[in-house]
C-alpha positions as a Markdown table, in Angstrom:
| # | Residue | x | y | z |
|---|---|---|---|---|
| 1 | Unk | -94.4 | 57.9 | -47.8 |
| 2 | Unk | -93.9 | 54.1 | -47.4 |
| 3 | Unk | -96.6 | 53.4 | -49.8 |
| 4 | Unk | -95.0 | 55.5 | -52.5 |
| 5 | Unk | -91.6 | 53.7 | -52.0 |
| 6 | Unk | -93.3 | 50.3 | -52.3 |
| 7 | Unk | -95.0 | 51.5 | -55.4 |
| 8 | Unk | -91.6 | 52.4 | -57.0 |
| 9 | Unk | -89.8 | 49.1 | -56.0 |
| 10 | Unk | -92.6 | 46.7 | -56.7 |
| 11 | Unk | -92.5 | 47.0 | -60.6 |
| 12 | Unk | -88.7 | 46.6 | -60.7 |
| 13 | Unk | -88.2 | 43.7 | -58.3 |
| 14 | Unk | -90.2 | 40.5 | -58.8 |
| 15 | Unk | -88.9 | 38.5 | -55.8 |
| 16 | Unk | -86.4 | 39.0 | -53.0 |
| 17 | Unk | -85.4 | 36.0 | -50.8 |
| 18 | Unk | -82.8 | 35.3 | -48.1 |
| 19 | Unk | -81.4 | 31.8 | -48.4 |
| 20 | Unk | -78.2 | 30.1 | -47.0 |
| 21 | Unk | -76.6 | 33.5 | -46.0 |
| 22 | Unk | -77.0 | 34.8 | -49.6 |
| 23 | Unk | -79.2 | 37.5 | -51.0 |
| 24 | Unk | -80.8 | 36.5 | -54.3 |
| 25 | Unk | -82.4 | 39.3 | -56.3 |
| 26 | Unk | -84.4 | 38.6 | -59.5 |
| 27 | Unk | -85.1 | 41.6 | -61.5 |
| 28 | Unk | -88.3 | 41.7 | -63.6 |
| 29 | Unk | -86.8 | 44.1 | -66.1 |
| 30 | Unk | -83.5 | 42.3 | -66.9 |
| 31 | Unk | -84.4 | 38.7 | -65.9 |
| 32 | Unk | -80.9 | 38.1 | -64.4 |
| 33 | Unk | -79.9 | 36.7 | -61.0 |
| 34 | Unk | -77.1 | 38.1 | -58.9 |
| 35 | Unk | -75.5 | 36.4 | -55.9 |
| 36 | Unk | -73.9 | 38.2 | -53.0 |
| 37 | Unk | -72.1 | 36.1 | -50.3 |
| 38 | Unk | -71.5 | 37.3 | -46.8 |
| 39 | Unk | -69.3 | 34.3 | -45.7 |
| 40 | Unk | -65.5 | 34.2 | -46.2 |
| 41 | Unk | -64.1 | 32.1 | -49.2 |
| 42 | Unk | -63.2 | 28.5 | -48.3 |
| 43 | Unk | -59.4 | 27.7 | -48.7 |
| 44 | Unk | -58.5 | 25.1 | -51.4 |
| 45 | Unk | -57.9 | 21.6 | -50.0 |
| 46 | Unk | -54.3 | 20.4 | -50.8 |
| 47 | Unk | -54.1 | 16.6 | -51.5 |
| 48 | Unk | -51.2 | 15.2 | -49.6 |
| 49 | Unk | -49.5 | 12.1 | -51.0 |
| 50 | Unk | -49.2 | 9.3 | -48.5 |
| 51 | Unk | -45.8 | 7.7 | -48.6 |
| 52 | Unk | -45.3 | 4.5 | -46.6 |
| 53 | Unk | -42.4 | 4.2 | -44.1 |
| 54 | Unk | -40.8 | 1.4 | -46.1 |
| 55 | Unk | -40.8 | 3.6 | -49.2 |
| 56 | Unk | -39.3 | 6.5 | -47.2 |
| 57 | Unk | -36.6 | 4.2 | -45.9 |
| 58 | Unk | -35.9 | 2.9 | -49.4 |
| 59 | Unk | -35.6 | 6.3 | -50.9 |
| 60 | Unk | -33.5 | 7.5 | -48.0 |
| 61 | Unk | -31.0 | 4.7 | -48.5 |
| 62 | Unk | -30.8 | 5.4 | -52.2 |
| 63 | Unk | -30.2 | 9.1 | -51.5 |
| 64 | Unk | -27.5 | 8.4 | -48.9 |
| 65 | Unk | -25.7 | 6.1 | -51.4 |
| 66 | Unk | -25.7 | 8.7 | -54.1 |
| 67 | Unk | -24.3 | 11.3 | -51.7 |
| 68 | Unk | -21.7 | 8.9 | -50.6 |
| 69 | Unk | -20.6 | 8.2 | -54.1 |
| 70 | Unk | -20.5 | 11.9 | -54.9 |
| 71 | Unk | -18.2 | 12.5 | -51.8 |
| 72 | Unk | -15.9 | 9.7 | -52.8 |
| 73 | Unk | -15.7 | 10.9 | -56.4 |
| 74 | Unk | -14.8 | 14.4 | -55.1 |
| 75 | Unk | -12.1 | 13.0 | -52.8 |
| 76 | Unk | -10.7 | 10.9 | -55.7 |
| 77 | Unk | -10.4 | 13.9 | -57.9 |
| 78 | Unk | -8.7 | 15.9 | -55.2 |
| 79 | Unk | -6.2 | 13.0 | -54.5 |
| 80 | Unk | -5.6 | 12.7 | -58.2 |
| 81 | Unk | -4.6 | 16.4 | -58.5 |
| 82 | Unk | -2.3 | 16.1 | -55.4 |
| 83 | Unk | -0.7 | 13.0 | -56.9 |
| 84 | Unk | -0.1 | 14.8 | -60.2 |
| 85 | Unk | 1.5 | 17.7 | -58.4 |
| 86 | Unk | 3.8 | 15.3 | -56.5 |
| 87 | Unk | 4.9 | 13.7 | -59.8 |
| 88 | Unk | 5.3 | 17.1 | -61.5 |
| 89 | Unk | 2.6 | 16.5 | -64.1 |
| 90 | Unk | -0.3 | 18.5 | -65.3 |
| 91 | Unk | -3.4 | 17.6 | -63.2 |
| 92 | Unk | -5.8 | 18.2 | -66.2 |
| 93 | Unk | -4.0 | 15.6 | -68.4 |
| 94 | Unk | -3.2 | 13.1 | -65.6 |
| 95 | Unk | -4.8 | 9.8 | -66.7 |
| 96 | Unk | -5.6 | 6.6 | -64.8 |
| 97 | Unk | -2.5 | 5.0 | -66.3 |
| 98 | Unk | -0.4 | 7.8 | -64.9 |
| 99 | Unk | -2.1 | 7.3 | -61.5 |
| 100 | Unk | -1.1 | 3.6 | -61.5 |
| 101 | Unk | 2.5 | 4.4 | -62.5 |
| 102 | Unk | 2.7 | 7.0 | -59.7 |
| 103 | Unk | 1.3 | 4.7 | -57.1 |
| 104 | Unk | 3.8 | 2.0 | -58.2 |
| 105 | Unk | 6.6 | 4.5 | -58.0 |
| 106 | Unk | 5.7 | 6.1 | -54.7 |
| 107 | Unk | 4.6 | 2.9 | -52.9 |
| 108 | Unk | 6.8 | 0.0 | -54.1 |
| 109 | Unk | 5.7 | -3.3 | -52.9 |
| 110 | Unk | 7.1 | -6.8 | -53.2 |
| 111 | Unk | 3.8 | -8.6 | -52.4 |
| 112 | Unk | 3.1 | -11.4 | -54.9 |
| 113 | Unk | -0.7 | -10.9 | -54.7 |
| 114 | Unk | -1.5 | -7.9 | -56.9 |
| 115 | Unk | -4.8 | -7.3 | -55.1 |
| 116 | Unk | -2.9 | -6.7 | -51.8 |
| 117 | Unk | -0.7 | -4.0 | -53.4 |
| 118 | Unk | -1.7 | -0.3 | -52.9 |
| 119 | Unk | -3.9 | 1.1 | -55.7 |
| 120 | Unk | -6.0 | 4.2 | -56.4 |
| 121 | Unk | -9.0 | 3.6 | -58.6 |
| 122 | Unk | -12.3 | 5.6 | -59.3 |
| 123 | Unk | -15.0 | 4.9 | -56.7 |
| 124 | Unk | -17.2 | 3.2 | -59.4 |
| 125 | Unk | -14.5 | 0.4 | -59.6 |
| 126 | Unk | -13.8 | 0.1 | -55.9 |
| 127 | Unk | -17.3 | 0.1 | -54.3 |
| 128 | Unk | -19.9 | -2.4 | -55.5 |
| 129 | Unk | -22.6 | -1.1 | -57.8 |
| 130 | Unk | -26.0 | -0.6 | -56.3 |
| 131 | Unk | -29.3 | -0.4 | -58.0 |
| 132 | Unk | -31.0 | 2.9 | -58.5 |
| 133 | Unk | -34.4 | 3.6 | -57.0 |
| 134 | Unk | -36.8 | 1.2 | -58.6 |
| 135 | Unk | -40.0 | 2.9 | -57.4 |
| 136 | Unk | -41.2 | 6.5 | -57.2 |
| 137 | Unk | -42.6 | 8.1 | -54.1 |
| 138 | Unk | -46.0 | 6.7 | -54.7 |
| 139 | Unk | -44.7 | 3.1 | -55.0 |
| 140 | Unk | -45.1 | 2.9 | -58.7 |
| 141 | Unk | -42.4 | 0.6 | -60.2 |
| 142 | Unk | -40.3 | 1.8 | -63.1 |
| 143 | Unk | -39.5 | -1.7 | -64.6 |
| 144 | Unk | -42.3 | -3.6 | -66.3 |
| 145 | Unk | -40.8 | -6.9 | -64.9 |
| 146 | Unk | -40.7 | -5.7 | -61.3 |
| 147 | Unk | -42.9 | -8.6 | -60.1 |
| 148 | Unk | -40.3 | -11.2 | -61.0 |
| 149 | Unk | -37.9 | -10.0 | -58.2 |
| 150 | Unk | -35.0 | -10.0 | -60.7 |
| 151 | Unk | -36.2 | -7.7 | -63.5 |
| 152 | Unk | -32.7 | -7.2 | -65.1 |
| 153 | Unk | -32.1 | -10.9 | -65.5 |
| 154 | Unk | -35.5 | -11.7 | -66.9 |
| 155 | Unk | -35.2 | -8.7 | -69.2 |
| 156 | Unk | -32.0 | -10.3 | -70.5 |
| 157 | Unk | -33.8 | -13.6 | -71.1 |
| 158 | Unk | -36.5 | -11.7 | -72.9 |
| 159 | Unk | -34.0 | -10.0 | -75.2 |
| 160 | Unk | -32.4 | -13.4 | -76.0 |
| 161 | Unk | -35.8 | -14.8 | -77.0 |
| 162 | Unk | -36.4 | -11.7 | -79.2 |
| 163 | Unk | -33.2 | -12.4 | -81.0 |
| 164 | Unk | -34.2 | -16.1 | -81.5 |
| 165 | Unk | -37.6 | -15.1 | -82.9 |
| 166 | Unk | -36.0 | -12.6 | -85.3 |
| 167 | Unk | -33.6 | -15.3 | -86.5 |
| 168 | Unk | -36.5 | -17.7 | -87.1 |
| 169 | Unk | -38.4 | -15.0 | -89.1 |
| 170 | Unk | -35.4 | -14.2 | -91.2 |
| 171 | Unk | -34.8 | -17.9 | -91.8 |
| 172 | Unk | -38.4 | -18.3 | -93.0 |
| 173 | Unk | -38.0 | -15.4 | -95.3 |
| 174 | Unk | -34.8 | -16.9 | -96.8 |
| 175 | Unk | -36.5 | -20.3 | -97.3 |
| 176 | Unk | -39.4 | -18.7 | -99.2 |
| 177 | Unk | -36.9 | -17.0 | -101.4 |
| 178 | Unk | -35.0 | -20.2 | -101.9 |
| 179 | Unk | -31.7 | -18.9 | -100.4 |
| 180 | Unk | -29.5 | -21.0 | -98.2 |
| 181 | Unk | -27.4 | -19.7 | -95.4 |
| 182 | Unk | -23.8 | -18.9 | -96.2 |
| 183 | Unk | -21.5 | -21.1 | -94.1 |
| 184 | Unk | -18.7 | -18.5 | -94.3 |
| 185 | Unk | -20.8 | -16.1 | -92.2 |
| 186 | Unk | -21.2 | -18.6 | -89.3 |
| 187 | Unk | -20.0 | -17.4 | -85.9 |
| 188 | Unk | -16.5 | -18.6 | -84.9 |
| 189 | Unk | -16.9 | -19.2 | -81.1 |
| 190 | Unk | -13.7 | -21.2 | -80.6 |
| 191 | Unk | -11.3 | -19.5 | -78.2 |
| 192 | Unk | -14.1 | -17.9 | -76.2 |
| 193 | Unk | -16.2 | -18.9 | -73.2 |
| 194 | Unk | -19.4 | -17.5 | -71.7 |
| 195 | Unk | -19.2 | -15.0 | -68.9 |
| 196 | Unk | -19.0 | -16.6 | -65.5 |
| 197 | Unk | -21.8 | -16.2 | -62.9 |
| 198 | Unk | -20.0 | -13.6 | -60.9 |
| 199 | Unk | -19.4 | -11.4 | -64.0 |
| 200 | Unk | -23.0 | -11.7 | -65.1 |
| 201 | Unk | -24.2 | -10.8 | -61.6 |
| 202 | Unk | -22.0 | -7.8 | -61.6 |
| 203 | Unk | -23.3 | -6.6 | -64.9 |
| 204 | Unk | -26.9 | -7.2 | -64.0 |
| 205 | Unk | -26.5 | -5.8 | -60.5 |
| 206 | Unk | -28.6 | -8.7 | -59.3 |
| 207 | Unk | -27.9 | -12.1 | -57.7 |
| 208 | Unk | -28.9 | -15.1 | -59.7 |
| 209 | Unk | -29.0 | -18.8 | -58.8 |
| 210 | Unk | -27.2 | -21.7 | -60.4 |
| 211 | Unk | -30.3 | -22.9 | -62.3 |
| 212 | Unk | -30.9 | -19.4 | -63.6 |
| 213 | Unk | -27.3 | -19.2 | -64.9 |
| 214 | Unk | -27.7 | -22.6 | -66.5 |
| 215 | Unk | -30.9 | -21.4 | -68.2 |
| 216 | Unk | -29.0 | -18.4 | -69.5 |
| 217 | Unk | -26.2 | -20.6 | -71.0 |
| 218 | Unk | -28.7 | -23.0 | -72.5 |
| 219 | Unk | -30.7 | -20.2 | -74.1 |
| 220 | Unk | -27.6 | -18.5 | -75.5 |
| 221 | Unk | -26.3 | -21.8 | -76.9 |
| 222 | Unk | -29.7 | -22.2 | -78.6 |
| 223 | Unk | -29.3 | -18.8 | -80.2 |
| 224 | Unk | -25.8 | -19.6 | -81.4 |
| 225 | Unk | -26.9 | -22.9 | -83.0 |
| 226 | Unk | -29.2 | -21.1 | -85.4 |
| 227 | Unk | -27.9 | -20.7 | -89.0 |
| 228 | Unk | -28.5 | -16.9 | -89.0 |
| 229 | Unk | -27.1 | -16.2 | -85.5 |
| 230 | Unk | -24.4 | -14.0 | -87.0 |
| 231 | Unk | -27.1 | -11.3 | -87.2 |
| 232 | Unk | -26.9 | -11.0 | -83.4 |
| 233 | Unk | -23.1 | -11.1 | -83.3 |
| 234 | Unk | -22.7 | -8.0 | -81.2 |
| 235 | Unk | -25.3 | -9.2 | -78.6 |
| 236 | Unk | -23.7 | -12.6 | -78.4 |
| 237 | Unk | -20.1 | -11.5 | -78.0 |
| 238 | Unk | -21.2 | -9.1 | -75.3 |
| 239 | Unk | -21.3 | -12.2 | -73.0 |
| 240 | Unk | -18.4 | -14.1 | -74.5 |
| 241 | Unk | -14.9 | -13.7 | -73.0 |
| 242 | Unk | -11.6 | -14.7 | -74.6 |
| 243 | Unk | -9.9 | -17.7 | -73.0 |
| 244 | Unk | -6.5 | -16.0 | -73.2 |
| 245 | Unk | -5.7 | -12.4 | -72.8 |
| 246 | Unk | -3.6 | -10.8 | -75.5 |
| 247 | Unk | -0.4 | -9.4 | -73.9 |
| 248 | Unk | 2.2 | -7.1 | -75.4 |
| 249 | Unk | 5.2 | -8.9 | -76.9 |
| 250 | Unk | 8.4 | -8.5 | -74.8 |
| 251 | Unk | 11.6 | -7.9 | -76.7 |
| 252 | Unk | 14.3 | -9.8 | -74.9 |
| 253 | Unk | 17.7 | -8.1 | -74.9 |
| 254 | Unk | 20.3 | -9.6 | -77.2 |
| 255 | Unk | 23.4 | -11.2 | -75.5 |
| 256 | Unk | 26.8 | -9.6 | -75.8 |
| 257 | Unk | 30.2 | -11.4 | -75.7 |
| 258 | Unk | 33.2 | -10.8 | -73.6 |
| 259 | Unk | 36.9 | -11.3 | -74.6 |
| 260 | Unk | 36.7 | -15.0 | -73.7 |
| 261 | Unk | 33.7 | -15.6 | -76.0 |
| 262 | Unk | 31.1 | -16.1 | -73.3 |
| 263 | Unk | 27.7 | -14.5 | -73.8 |
| 264 | Unk | 26.4 | -12.2 | -71.1 |
| 265 | Unk | 23.4 | -9.9 | -70.5 |
| 266 | Unk | 23.5 | -6.9 | -68.1 |
| 267 | Unk | 20.4 | -5.2 | -66.8 |
| 268 | Unk | 21.0 | -1.8 | -65.2 |
| 269 | Unk | 19.2 | 0.0 | -62.4 |
| 270 | Unk | 17.2 | -3.0 | -61.0 |
| 271 | Unk | 14.9 | -1.6 | -58.4 |
| 272 | Unk | 14.3 | -3.3 | -55.1 |
| 273 | Unk | 12.7 | -0.9 | -52.5 |
| 274 | Unk | 15.5 | 1.5 | -51.8 |
| 275 | Unk | 18.3 | -0.6 | -53.4 |
| 276 | Unk | 19.7 | -0.1 | -56.9 |
| 277 | Unk | 21.8 | -2.7 | -58.6 |
| 278 | Unk | 23.2 | -4.0 | -61.9 |
| 279 | Unk | 22.6 | -7.7 | -62.6 |
| 280 | Unk | 24.8 | -9.6 | -65.1 |
| 281 | Unk | 24.1 | -13.2 | -66.2 |
| 282 | Unk | 26.7 | -15.2 | -68.1 |
| 283 | Unk | 26.4 | -18.3 | -70.2 |
| 284 | Unk | 27.9 | -20.7 | -69.7 |
| 285 | Unk | 28.2 | -19.9 | -66.1 |
| 286 | Unk | 29.6 | -21.5 | -62.9 |
| 287 | Unk | 26.3 | -21.4 | -60.9 |
| 288 | Unk | 27.9 | -19.1 | -58.3 |
| 289 | Unk | 26.3 | -15.8 | -57.1 |
| 290 | Unk | 28.6 | -12.9 | -56.5 |
| 291 | Unk | 27.3 | -9.7 | -54.8 |
| 292 | Unk | 29.8 | -6.9 | -54.4 |
| 293 | Unk | 32.7 | -9.4 | -54.7 |
| 294 | Unk | 31.1 | -11.5 | -51.9 |
| 295 | Unk | 29.1 | -14.7 | -51.8 |
| 296 | Unk | 25.4 | -15.0 | -51.0 |
| 297 | Unk | 26.4 | -14.6 | -47.4 |
| 298 | Unk | 26.5 | -10.9 | -48.2 |
| 299 | Unk | 22.9 | -10.9 | -47.0 |
| 300 | Unk | 22.8 | -11.5 | -43.2 |
| 301 | Unk | 19.1 | -12.5 | -43.2 |
| 302 | Unk | 17.7 | -15.7 | -44.5 |
| 303 | Unk | 14.8 | -14.2 | -46.4 |
| 304 | Unk | 16.9 | -12.1 | -48.9 |
| 305 | Unk | 19.0 | -15.2 | -49.5 |
| 306 | Unk | 15.9 | -17.3 | -50.4 |
| 307 | Unk | 14.6 | -14.5 | -52.6 |
| 308 | Unk | 17.9 | -14.2 | -54.4 |
| 309 | Unk | 18.0 | -18.0 | -54.9 |
| 310 | Unk | 14.5 | -18.0 | -56.4 |
| 311 | Unk | 15.3 | -15.1 | -58.7 |
| 312 | Unk | 18.5 | -16.9 | -59.9 |
| 313 | Unk | 16.5 | -20.0 | -60.7 |
């Protein structure tokens, strides 16, 4: 019986071998190999990214700062809506100018220093700006000038040199064409000054030294001296500030005249904390101060008397 079975299998199977827990069968009729495994499949190995402790701390601080700013922005919006409701205004159309007016009305202050007076501003204007994350989780920097330590400053210097080179190229083109620069298009820089060091640091969100600031001024002056610097007018005036701020013109009230022919001006509803008063100034006057038909001794304290004397002067 066994001989008959072997006679049947031998023509169809050329070779059977057991190797490395696998049965490999090679058929003589089909010439194909089939593999059957008896061991369980191996799980795929997941590559875990190694993040240093310094990078984790850096990303954690950046995340905490972002969450802090989001919380402050939410509180500012809530306070803004409450302030609008207190003033009887629509919270959706309540602007920052309305906020300043409401704070001045609800919290009157006689402090001379404006920075010491109460105010309500967006968190972006109150809290100092902070750089966003400059690296990813693997430590790869985003900025191509990361190795300088002050990438934003050196990127600015790089942009200035680009504008200088563009002005040189345009000047060479005009010379080949035989065209001279138009003096009427020259930049008018009078009445302006360069941004100070503190403003430049605030814009770049980086600290710079005195020598770096001097190099910035010298490079910008070199750009302004070129005959075709007007082509970079927007870039130049981005760092030029006016010497005097334009203020709204104040229309002084016109004087009136009494029966004796003396000129006088009366201002109604002068506010001073909870006090309300009408002030009348006459010309020519006697130099005397009358308050509710009394002299300056109407005020018992010395401070109101001094304040009244200063206002009168």
